[in-house]
Amino acid sequence: MSFQDIIGHKNAIKRLRALIAGERVPPALLFHGPEGVGKFLAASEFAKAINCTGPAVSEDAADGLFSEPPPAAQPAPEGPSADACGACVSCSQADKGVHPDLRVIDSRFQGLLLDEDEQKQRTLRIDTVREFTRYVYQKAILSKWKVFIVNDAHTLNNQSQNAMLKVLEEPPPFNLFILVAAKKNLLIPTILSRSCAVEFSRLSQEEVSGVLTRGGMDPEEARTLGGLSGGSVRKAMDIKKVRDRIAGAAAGPRGVFRLVSGLPREPYLAREEAKLMLDMLLVSARKEWLSRPPLPSSPHAALIRKLLEYRRYLNQNVSHGLVLEAALLECGKMSITL
Ligand SMILES: [Zn+2]
């Protein structure tokens, strides 16, 4: 994997390559944009590219002092070609997740550090920031750059952001922080002003389908999910999980109750899944409404209004199970399915 394998985000990648080629890598980058569009992947590739030492030179080539000189490198047609080779020691260690100078700070890291359930980590806490910033002042082990990727940086609470700010104010040379955030507005202004922002936007339907097909999904299913995804690969995968679960569920009220009782145990995750199902019901209801003369007084229009109301409830302190159950039963009466 390298920059050239990333689907979409042409402008962002071009900018990142230019930073590497011009040796103008800033101490802090902020990759922001919607969830599930490939920000973390781009951060990992950037980390790989700045530490890449290029393909290893074979012994024959190294000994061949009198052999023909290699042809001069051709300039890339679309700007600087700075990218990871994917083959050197640094690249392969990064790909295996064992590079000693590349650290990923996320809910998994925090869960392991604090010996807590990874799924329950809603915010990145100050202990986590203190732990990883210790490494900032240590020497790099293998590569020129030490890279810290803070995934879901918008979940850093205020205390953690202030602790992080201390390192961002005077970072030792060759330390790079990449903050990956879906909700940039949750970061304090002083962090924003110290980071070089790179924006990632929603992918097109074809790009989402392309990512899914490359992962081995049937092209027809990938196309359908691409259309429902709203430009996010993660949302497409979440929809797939729900659809797979529904495929095995019985029809009628019994199926509805079983579906609701099958929501994740963690309340936050269950609420997110209920929201996703409501969104899917809305898509189906709208499709039905549009397939008929779209009268505002039609029963389908009334159902859409009701579903929108249910969707609002899910952002409030209302039982997500009851809301989803009511929505599924209402839809069932009009043969609207997920
Ligand atoms: Zn390499």
mmCIF file of C-alpha atoms and ligand atoms in Angstrom:
data_model
loop_
_atom_site.group_PDB
_atom_site.id
_atom_site.type_symbol
_atom_site.label_atom_id
_atom_site.label_comp_id
_atom_site.label_asym_id
_atom_site.label_seq_id
_atom_site.Cartn_x
_atom_site.Cartn_y
_atom_site.Cartn_z
ATOM 1 C CA MET A 1 0.000 0.000 0.000
ATOM 2 C CA SER A 2 1.153 3.537 -0.765
ATOM 3 C CA PHE A 3 -0.301 6.936 -1.687
ATOM 4 C CA GLN A 4 -0.892 5.806 -5.244
ATOM 5 C CA ASP A 5 -3.146 2.999 -4.007
ATOM 6 C CA ILE A 6 -5.440 5.350 -2.081
ATOM 7 C CA ILE A 7 -8.761 5.773 -3.846
ATOM 8 C CA GLY A 8 -9.942 9.406 -4.064
ATOM 9 C CA HIS A 9 -8.561 12.480 -2.212
ATOM 10 C CA LYS A 10 -6.403 13.595 -5.135
ATOM 11 C CA ASN A 11 -5.835 17.138 -3.839
ATOM 12 C CA ALA A 12 -5.004 16.098 -0.285
ATOM 13 C CA ILE A 13 -2.525 13.461 -1.490
ATOM 14 C CA LYS A 14 -0.932 15.903 -3.929
ATOM 15 C CA ARG A 15 -0.412 18.351 -1.083
ATOM 16 C CA LEU A 16 1.077 15.710 1.189
ATOM 17 C CA ARG A 17 3.469 14.538 -1.509
ATOM 18 C CA ALA A 18 4.561 18.124 -2.079
ATOM 19 C CA LEU A 19 5.370 18.503 1.647
ATOM 20 C CA ILE A 20 7.605 15.423 1.508
ATOM 21 C CA ALA A 21 9.251 16.288 -1.802
ATOM 22 C CA GLY A 22 9.967 19.861 -0.649
ATOM 23 C CA GLU A 23 11.183 18.640 2.773
ATOM 24 C CA ARG A 24 8.677 20.958 4.400
ATOM 25 C CA VAL A 25 7.071 18.501 6.800
ATOM 26 C CA PRO A 26 5.480 20.541 9.635
ATOM 27 C CA PRO A 27 5.590 19.287 13.245
ATOM 28 C CA ALA A 28 1.814 18.882 13.395
ATOM 29 C CA LEU A 29 -0.731 17.972 10.746
ATOM 30 C CA LEU A 30 -4.481 17.851 11.166
ATOM 31 C CA PHE A 31 -6.329 15.477 8.830
ATOM 32 C CA HIS A 32 -9.979 16.439 9.104
ATOM 33 C CA GLY A 33 -13.146 15.450 7.274
ATOM 34 C CA PRO A 34 -16.104 13.066 7.577
ATOM 35 C CA GLU A 35 -15.879 9.671 9.306
ATOM 36 C CA GLY A 36 -14.717 6.667 7.337
ATOM 37 C CA VAL A 37 -13.314 8.355 4.224
ATOM 38 C CA GLY A 38 -9.667 7.268 4.590
ATOM 39 C CA LYS A 39 -8.020 9.932 6.781
ATOM 40 C CA PHE A 40 -6.313 7.371 8.997
ATOM 41 C CA LEU A 41 -5.090 5.407 5.995
ATOM 42 C CA ALA A 42 -3.609 8.589 4.498
ATOM 43 C CA ALA A 43 -1.941 9.382 7.848
ATOM 44 C CA SER A 44 -0.378 5.908 7.958
ATOM 45 C CA GLU A 45 0.878 6.259 4.380
ATOM 46 C CA PHE A 46 2.322 9.698 5.112
ATOM 47 C CA ALA A 47 4.141 8.296 8.161
ATOM 48 C CA LYS A 48 5.540 5.524 5.978
ATOM 49 C CA ALA A 49 6.560 7.839 3.159
ATOM 50 C CA ILE A 50 8.595 10.261 5.298
ATOM 51 C CA ASN A 51 10.629 7.433 6.783
ATOM 52 C CA CYS A 52 10.926 5.332 3.632
ATOM 53 C CA THR A 53 14.521 4.622 2.682
ATOM 54 C CA GLY A 54 13.627 3.331 -0.785
ATOM 55 C CA PRO A 55 13.998 -0.169 -2.178
ATOM 56 C CA ALA A 56 17.082 -1.989 -0.897
ATOM 57 C CA VAL A 57 20.015 -1.945 -3.345
ATOM 58 C CA SER A 58 20.985 -5.479 -4.354
ATOM 59 C CA GLU A 59 24.557 -6.611 -3.767
ATOM 60 C CA ASP A 60 25.155 -7.055 -7.503
ATOM 61 C CA ALA A 61 24.161 -3.477 -8.146
ATOM 62 C CA ALA A 62 26.278 -2.209 -5.259
ATOM 63 C CA ASP A 63 29.354 -4.059 -6.603
ATOM 64 C CA GLY A 64 28.868 -3.014 -10.175
ATOM 65 C CA LEU A 65 31.134 0.033 -10.073
ATOM 66 C CA PHE A 66 31.900 -0.235 -13.781
ATOM 67 C CA SER A 67 28.483 -1.168 -14.980
ATOM 68 C CA GLU A 68 26.198 1.140 -16.927
ATOM 69 C CA PRO A 69 24.744 3.952 -14.781
ATOM 70 C CA PRO A 70 21.018 3.518 -14.107
ATOM 71 C CA PRO A 71 18.731 5.652 -16.249
ATOM 72 C CA ALA A 72 17.854 9.020 -14.725
ATOM 73 C CA ALA A 73 14.588 9.022 -12.776
ATOM 74 C CA GLN A 74 11.716 10.470 -14.713
ATOM 75 C CA PRO A 75 9.724 13.214 -13.007
ATOM 76 C CA ALA A 76 6.216 12.108 -12.038
ATOM 77 C CA PRO A 77 3.581 13.467 -14.377
ATOM 78 C CA GLU A 78 1.427 14.837 -11.554
ATOM 79 C CA GLY A 79 3.781 16.751 -9.296
ATOM 80 C CA PRO A 80 6.154 15.292 -6.701
ATOM 81 C CA SER A 81 6.114 11.524 -6.467
ATOM 82 C CA ALA A 82 7.217 11.270 -2.813
ATOM 83 C CA ASP A 83 5.713 8.001 -1.692
ATOM 84 C CA ALA A 84 6.481 4.902 0.316
ATOM 85 C CA CYS A 85 8.235 2.072 -1.530
ATOM 86 C CA GLY A 86 6.443 -0.584 0.539
ATOM 87 C CA ALA A 87 9.551 -2.777 0.484
ATOM 88 C CA CYS A 88 12.270 -1.253 2.694
ATOM 89 C CA VAL A 89 12.706 -2.260 6.346
ATOM 90 C CA SER A 90 10.923 0.877 7.559
ATOM 91 C CA CYS A 91 7.932 0.374 5.243
ATOM 92 C CA SER A 92 7.526 -3.305 6.020
ATOM 93 C CA GLN A 93 7.720 -2.711 9.776
ATOM 94 C CA ALA A 94 5.100 0.027 9.454
ATOM 95 C CA ASP A 95 2.866 -2.312 7.427
ATOM 96 C CA LYS A 96 3.170 -4.982 10.121
ATOM 97 C CA GLY A 97 2.369 -2.430 12.851
ATOM 98 C CA VAL A 98 5.711 -2.975 14.587
ATOM 99 C CA HIS A 99 7.667 0.135 13.558
ATOM 100 C CA PRO A 100 9.381 1.360 16.743
ATOM 101 C CA ASP A 101 9.123 5.038 15.786
ATOM 102 C CA LEU A 102 5.499 5.005 14.692
ATOM 103 C CA ARG A 103 2.850 5.100 17.397
ATOM 104 C CA VAL A 104 -0.894 5.082 17.001
ATOM 105 C CA ILE A 105 -2.859 6.609 19.846
ATOM 106 C CA ASP A 106 -6.499 5.572 19.828
ATOM 107 C CA SER A 107 -9.159 3.872 21.924
ATOM 108 C CA ARG A 108 -7.340 0.546 21.543
ATOM 109 C CA PHE A 109 -4.055 2.003 22.828
ATOM 110 C CA GLN A 110 -5.896 3.604 25.757
ATOM 111 C CA GLY A 111 -7.826 0.419 26.541
ATOM 112 C CA LEU A 112 -4.574 -1.573 26.709
ATOM 113 C CA LEU A 113 -2.819 1.141 28.707
ATOM 114 C CA LEU A 114 -5.545 1.497 31.321
ATOM 115 C CA ASP A 115 -6.576 -2.165 31.228
ATOM 116 C CA GLU A 116 -10.127 -1.256 30.243
ATOM 117 C CA ASP A 117 -12.530 -2.363 27.527
ATOM 118 C CA GLU A 118 -11.553 -0.759 24.216
ATOM 119 C CA GLN A 119 -15.228 -0.366 23.254
ATOM 120 C CA LYS A 120 -15.914 1.787 26.294
ATOM 121 C CA GLN A 121 -13.286 4.455 25.541
ATOM 122 C CA ARG A 122 -15.381 7.479 24.631
ATOM 123 C CA THR A 123 -12.665 10.110 25.220
ATOM 124 C CA LEU A 124 -8.871 10.100 25.042
ATOM 125 C CA ARG A 125 -7.710 10.973 28.543
ATOM 126 C CA ILE A 126 -4.779 12.858 29.986
ATOM 127 C CA ASP A 127 -3.013 9.678 31.200
ATOM 128 C CA THR A 128 -2.939 8.487 27.592
ATOM 129 C CA VAL A 129 -1.442 11.754 26.370
ATOM 130 C CA ARG A 130 1.153 11.729 29.157
ATOM 131 C CA GLU A 131 2.102 8.167 28.267
ATOM 132 C CA PHE A 132 2.774 8.771 24.590
ATOM 133 C CA THR A 133 4.366 12.199 24.996
ATOM 134 C CA ARG A 134 7.110 10.530 27.076
ATOM 135 C CA TYR A 135 8.436 9.107 23.811
ATOM 136 C CA VAL A 136 8.672 12.540 22.221
ATOM 137 C CA TYR A 137 11.840 13.269 24.179
ATOM 138 C CA GLN A 138 13.479 9.910 23.464
ATOM 139 C CA LYS A 139 15.720 9.186 20.481
ATOM 140 C CA ALA A 140 14.275 7.601 17.369
ATOM 141 C CA ILE A 141 15.220 3.916 17.128
ATOM 142 C CA LEU A 142 15.111 3.072 13.428
ATOM 143 C CA SER A 143 14.147 6.101 11.378
ATOM 144 C CA LYS A 144 14.672 9.802 10.998
ATOM 145 C CA TRP A 145 11.156 10.741 12.094
ATOM 146 C CA LYS A 146 9.136 9.714 15.110
ATOM 147 C CA VAL A 147 5.488 9.834 14.143
ATOM 148 C CA PHE A 148 2.503 9.927 16.493
ATOM 149 C CA ILE A 149 -0.881 9.406 14.876
ATOM 150 C CA VAL A 150 -3.697 10.446 17.206
ATOM 151 C CA ASN A 151 -6.783 8.822 15.760
ATOM 152 C CA ASP A 152 -10.181 10.368 16.547
ATOM 153 C CA ALA A 153 -8.324 13.346 18.013
ATOM 154 C CA HIS A 154 -11.671 15.101 18.478
ATOM 155 C CA THR A 155 -12.264 12.715 21.404
ATOM 156 C CA LEU A 156 -9.318 14.206 23.336
ATOM 157 C CA ASN A 157 -10.970 15.879 26.307
ATOM 158 C CA ASN A 158 -10.035 19.449 27.291
ATOM 159 C CA GLN A 159 -7.408 18.382 29.805
ATOM 160 C CA SER A 160 -5.792 16.061 27.250
ATOM 161 C CA GLN A 161 -5.791 18.752 24.593
ATOM 162 C CA ASN A 162 -4.040 21.141 26.958
ATOM 163 C CA ALA A 163 -1.455 18.473 27.796
ATOM 164 C CA MET A 164 -0.949 17.857 24.094
ATOM 165 C CA LEU A 165 -0.550 21.561 23.468
ATOM 166 C CA LYS A 166 2.577 21.611 25.628
ATOM 167 C CA VAL A 167 4.395 19.300 23.203
ATOM 168 C CA LEU A 168 2.976 21.025 20.161
ATOM 169 C CA GLU A 169 4.290 24.376 21.390
ATOM 170 C CA GLU A 170 7.929 23.333 21.259
ATOM 171 C CA PRO A 171 8.269 19.964 19.608
ATOM 172 C CA PRO A 172 11.789 18.529 19.395
ATOM 173 C CA PRO A 173 12.964 18.241 15.771
ATOM 174 C CA PHE A 174 11.868 15.250 13.672
ATOM 175 C CA ASN A 175 8.759 14.563 15.712
ATOM 176 C CA LEU A 176 5.556 14.585 13.718
ATOM 177 C CA PHE A 177 2.061 14.562 15.175
ATOM 178 C CA ILE A 178 -0.806 13.691 12.879
ATOM 179 C CA LEU A 179 -4.175 14.456 14.417
ATOM 180 C CA VAL A 180 -6.982 12.636 12.639
ATOM 181 C CA ALA A 181 -10.331 14.206 13.439
ATOM 182 C CA ALA A 182 -13.887 13.925 12.133
ATOM 183 C CA LYS A 183 -15.102 16.830 14.296
ATOM 184 C CA LYS A 184 -12.538 19.569 13.954
ATOM 185 C CA ASN A 185 -14.732 22.003 15.914
ATOM 186 C CA LEU A 186 -14.133 19.990 19.110
ATOM 187 C CA LEU A 187 -10.436 20.860 19.075
ATOM 188 C CA ILE A 188 -9.326 23.947 20.992
ATOM 189 C CA PRO A 189 -8.268 26.950 18.864
ATOM 190 C CA THR A 190 -4.646 26.791 20.076
ATOM 191 C CA ILE A 191 -4.303 23.225 18.764
ATOM 192 C CA LEU A 192 -5.872 24.233 15.459
ATOM 193 C CA SER A 193 -3.518 27.186 15.080
ATOM 194 C CA ARG A 194 -0.465 24.976 15.637
ATOM 195 C CA SER A 195 -1.475 22.330 13.114
ATOM 196 C CA CYS A 196 -1.300 22.388 9.362
ATOM 197 C CA ALA A 197 -4.809 21.389 8.265
ATOM 198 C CA VAL A 198 -5.416 18.979 5.388
ATOM 199 C CA GLU A 199 -9.041 18.516 4.419
ATOM 200 C CA PHE A 200 -10.557 15.208 3.326
ATOM 201 C CA SER A 201 -14.007 15.193 1.764
ATOM 202 C CA ARG A 202 -16.689 12.579 1.150
ATOM 203 C CA LEU A 203 -15.875 9.973 -1.481
ATOM 204 C CA SER A 204 -18.037 9.571 -4.567
ATOM 205 C CA GLN A 205 -20.362 6.575 -4.844
ATOM 206 C CA GLU A 206 -17.955 4.988 -7.364
ATOM 207 C CA GLU A 207 -14.957 5.547 -5.086
ATOM 208 C CA VAL A 208 -16.702 3.863 -2.125
ATOM 209 C CA SER A 209 -17.692 0.953 -4.395
ATOM 210 C CA GLY A 210 -14.094 0.797 -5.636
ATOM 211 C CA VAL A 211 -12.737 0.480 -2.084
ATOM 212 C CA LEU A 212 -15.290 -2.225 -1.236
ATOM 213 C CA THR A 213 -14.631 -4.199 -4.422
ATOM 214 C CA ARG A 214 -10.904 -4.054 -3.800
ATOM 215 C CA GLY A 215 -11.604 -5.567 -0.388
ATOM 216 C CA GLY A 216 -13.191 -8.555 -2.136
ATOM 217 C CA MET A 217 -16.879 -7.574 -2.082
ATOM 218 C CA ASP A 218 -19.179 -8.621 -4.892
ATOM 219 C CA PRO A 219 -19.339 -5.638 -7.356
ATOM 220 C CA GLU A 220 -23.165 -5.552 -7.368
ATOM 221 C CA GLU A 221 -23.359 -5.371 -3.569
ATOM 222 C CA ALA A 222 -20.519 -2.822 -3.527
ATOM 223 C CA ARG A 223 -22.471 -0.612 -5.945
ATOM 224 C CA THR A 224 -25.626 -0.780 -3.807
ATOM 225 C CA LEU A 225 -23.736 -0.024 -0.593
ATOM 226 C CA GLY A 226 -21.806 2.767 -2.334
ATOM 227 C CA GLY A 227 -25.150 4.416 -3.098
ATOM 228 C CA LEU A 228 -26.301 4.204 0.537
ATOM 229 C CA SER A 229 -22.982 5.158 2.114
ATOM 230 C CA GLY A 230 -23.129 8.955 1.883
ATOM 231 C CA GLY A 231 -19.491 8.854 0.739
ATOM 232 C CA SER A 232 -18.146 6.972 3.774
ATOM 233 C CA VAL A 233 -16.597 3.512 3.545
ATOM 234 C CA ARG A 234 -17.173 2.974 7.262
ATOM 235 C CA LYS A 235 -20.875 3.735 6.917
ATOM 236 C CA ALA A 236 -21.075 1.337 3.950
ATOM 237 C CA MET A 237 -19.524 -1.417 6.091
ATOM 238 C CA ASP A 238 -21.869 -0.640 8.999
ATOM 239 C CA ILE A 239 -24.854 -0.869 6.657
ATOM 240 C CA LYS A 240 -23.560 -4.192 5.355
ATOM 241 C CA LYS A 241 -23.365 -5.586 8.898
ATOM 242 C CA VAL A 242 -26.941 -4.519 9.607
ATOM 243 C CA ARG A 243 -28.201 -5.899 6.284
ATOM 244 C CA ASP A 244 -26.483 -9.227 6.940
ATOM 245 C CA ARG A 245 -28.118 -9.398 10.365
ATOM 246 C CA ILE A 246 -31.535 -8.522 8.940
ATOM 247 C CA ALA A 247 -31.220 -11.161 6.230
ATOM 248 C CA GLY A 248 -31.522 -13.844 8.904
ATOM 249 C CA ALA A 249 -34.342 -12.159 10.856
ATOM 250 C CA ALA A 250 -37.946 -13.336 10.729
ATOM 251 C CA ALA A 251 -40.666 -11.072 9.282
ATOM 252 C CA GLY A 252 -43.368 -9.390 11.395
ATOM 253 C CA PRO A 253 -43.372 -8.193 15.009
ATOM 254 C CA ARG A 254 -41.376 -11.208 16.193
ATOM 255 C CA GLY A 255 -38.561 -10.324 13.767
ATOM 256 C CA VAL A 256 -38.683 -6.705 14.908
ATOM 257 C CA PHE A 257 -38.291 -7.616 18.576
ATOM 258 C CA ARG A 258 -35.457 -9.986 17.768
ATOM 259 C CA LEU A 259 -33.714 -7.333 15.706
ATOM 260 C CA VAL A 260 -33.975 -4.758 18.490
ATOM 261 C CA SER A 261 -32.798 -7.189 21.151
ATOM 262 C CA GLY A 262 -29.791 -7.952 18.925
ATOM 263 C CA LEU A 263 -28.469 -4.373 19.176
ATOM 264 C CA PRO A 264 -24.967 -4.089 20.715
ATOM 265 C CA ARG A 265 -24.828 -4.172 24.517
ATOM 266 C CA GLU A 266 -22.772 -1.001 24.781
ATOM 267 C CA PRO A 267 -25.463 1.772 24.876
ATOM 268 C CA TYR A 268 -23.447 4.205 22.757
ATOM 269 C CA LEU A 269 -22.905 1.625 19.999
ATOM 270 C CA ALA A 270 -26.543 0.490 20.185
ATOM 271 C CA ARG A 271 -27.752 4.072 19.741
ATOM 272 C CA GLU A 272 -25.444 4.558 16.737
ATOM 273 C CA GLU A 273 -26.750 1.351 15.156
ATOM 274 C CA ALA A 274 -30.354 2.393 15.816
ATOM 275 C CA LYS A 275 -29.625 5.726 14.065
ATOM 276 C CA LEU A 276 -28.177 3.861 11.111
ATOM 277 C CA MET A 277 -31.280 1.647 10.852
ATOM 278 C CA LEU A 278 -33.546 4.700 11.045
ATOM 279 C CA ASP A 279 -31.547 6.300 8.208
ATOM 280 C CA MET A 280 -31.949 3.116 6.156
ATOM 281 C CA LEU A 281 -35.712 3.092 6.805
ATOM 282 C CA LEU A 282 -35.886 6.732 5.706
ATOM 283 C CA VAL A 283 -34.120 5.896 2.436
ATOM 284 C CA SER A 284 -36.585 3.033 1.770
ATOM 285 C CA ALA A 285 -39.609 5.171 2.693
ATOM 286 C CA ARG A 286 -38.465 8.031 0.445
ATOM 287 C CA LYS A 287 -37.936 5.609 -2.421
ATOM 288 C CA GLU A 288 -41.526 4.324 -2.018
ATOM 289 C CA TRP A 289 -42.890 7.853 -1.774
ATOM 290 C CA LEU A 290 -41.094 8.923 -4.957
ATOM 291 C CA SER A 291 -42.281 5.842 -6.860
ATOM 292 C CA ARG A 292 -45.863 7.187 -6.531
ATOM 293 C CA PRO A 293 -47.280 10.641 -7.288
ATOM 294 C CA PRO A 294 -45.433 12.502 -4.471
ATOM 295 C CA LEU A 295 -48.359 14.061 -2.635
ATOM 296 C CA PRO A 296 -47.571 15.734 0.715
ATOM 297 C CA SER A 297 -50.782 14.228 2.129
ATOM 298 C CA SER A 298 -49.953 10.627 1.138
ATOM 299 C CA PRO A 299 -49.494 7.987 3.889
ATOM 300 C CA HIS A 300 -45.838 7.644 2.823
ATOM 301 C CA ALA A 301 -45.230 11.357 3.410
ATOM 302 C CA ALA A 302 -46.795 10.988 6.878
ATOM 303 C CA LEU A 303 -44.528 8.009 7.569
ATOM 304 C CA ILE A 304 -41.430 9.989 6.528
ATOM 305 C CA ARG A 305 -42.424 12.810 8.892
ATOM 306 C CA LYS A 306 -42.858 10.303 11.697
ATOM 307 C CA LEU A 307 -39.491 8.644 10.977
ATOM 308 C CA LEU A 308 -37.785 12.040 11.036
ATOM 309 C CA GLU A 309 -39.339 12.649 14.432
ATOM 310 C CA TYR A 310 -38.092 9.250 15.660
ATOM 311 C CA ARG A 311 -34.646 10.087 14.304
ATOM 312 C CA ARG A 312 -34.634 13.289 16.395
ATOM 313 C CA TYR A 313 -35.590 11.262 19.486
ATOM 314 C CA LEU A 314 -32.415 9.231 19.069
ATOM 315 C CA ASN A 315 -30.355 12.364 19.732
ATOM 316 C CA GLN A 316 -32.249 12.853 22.984
ATOM 317 C CA ASN A 317 -32.403 10.877 26.169
ATOM 318 C CA VAL A 318 -35.060 8.442 24.918
ATOM 319 C CA SER A 319 -34.755 4.650 24.875
ATOM 320 C CA HIS A 320 -33.212 3.854 21.482
ATOM 321 C CA GLY A 321 -34.645 0.317 21.603
ATOM 322 C CA LEU A 322 -38.225 1.557 21.980
ATOM 323 C CA VAL A 323 -37.804 4.189 19.266
ATOM 324 C CA LEU A 324 -36.366 1.687 16.802
ATOM 325 C CA GLU A 325 -39.066 -0.850 17.630
ATOM 326 C CA ALA A 326 -41.826 1.715 17.012
ATOM 327 C CA ALA A 327 -40.212 2.804 13.735
ATOM 328 C CA LEU A 328 -39.834 -0.766 12.460
ATOM 329 C CA LEU A 329 -43.433 -1.646 13.351
ATOM 330 C CA GLU A 330 -44.801 1.503 11.661
ATOM 331 C CA CYS A 331 -42.777 0.707 8.532
ATOM 332 C CA GLY A 332 -43.837 -2.936 8.625
ATOM 333 C CA LYS A 333 -47.498 -1.877 8.376
ATOM 334 C CA MET A 334 -46.683 -0.211 5.040
ATOM 335 C CA SER A 335 -44.333 -2.967 3.849
ATOM 336 C CA ILE A 336 -41.278 -0.678 4.126
ATOM 337 C CA THR A 337 -38.241 -2.760 5.005
ATOM 338 C CA LEU A 338 -34.607 -2.059 5.747
HETATM 339 ZN ZN ZN B 1 10.072 2.127 1.917
#
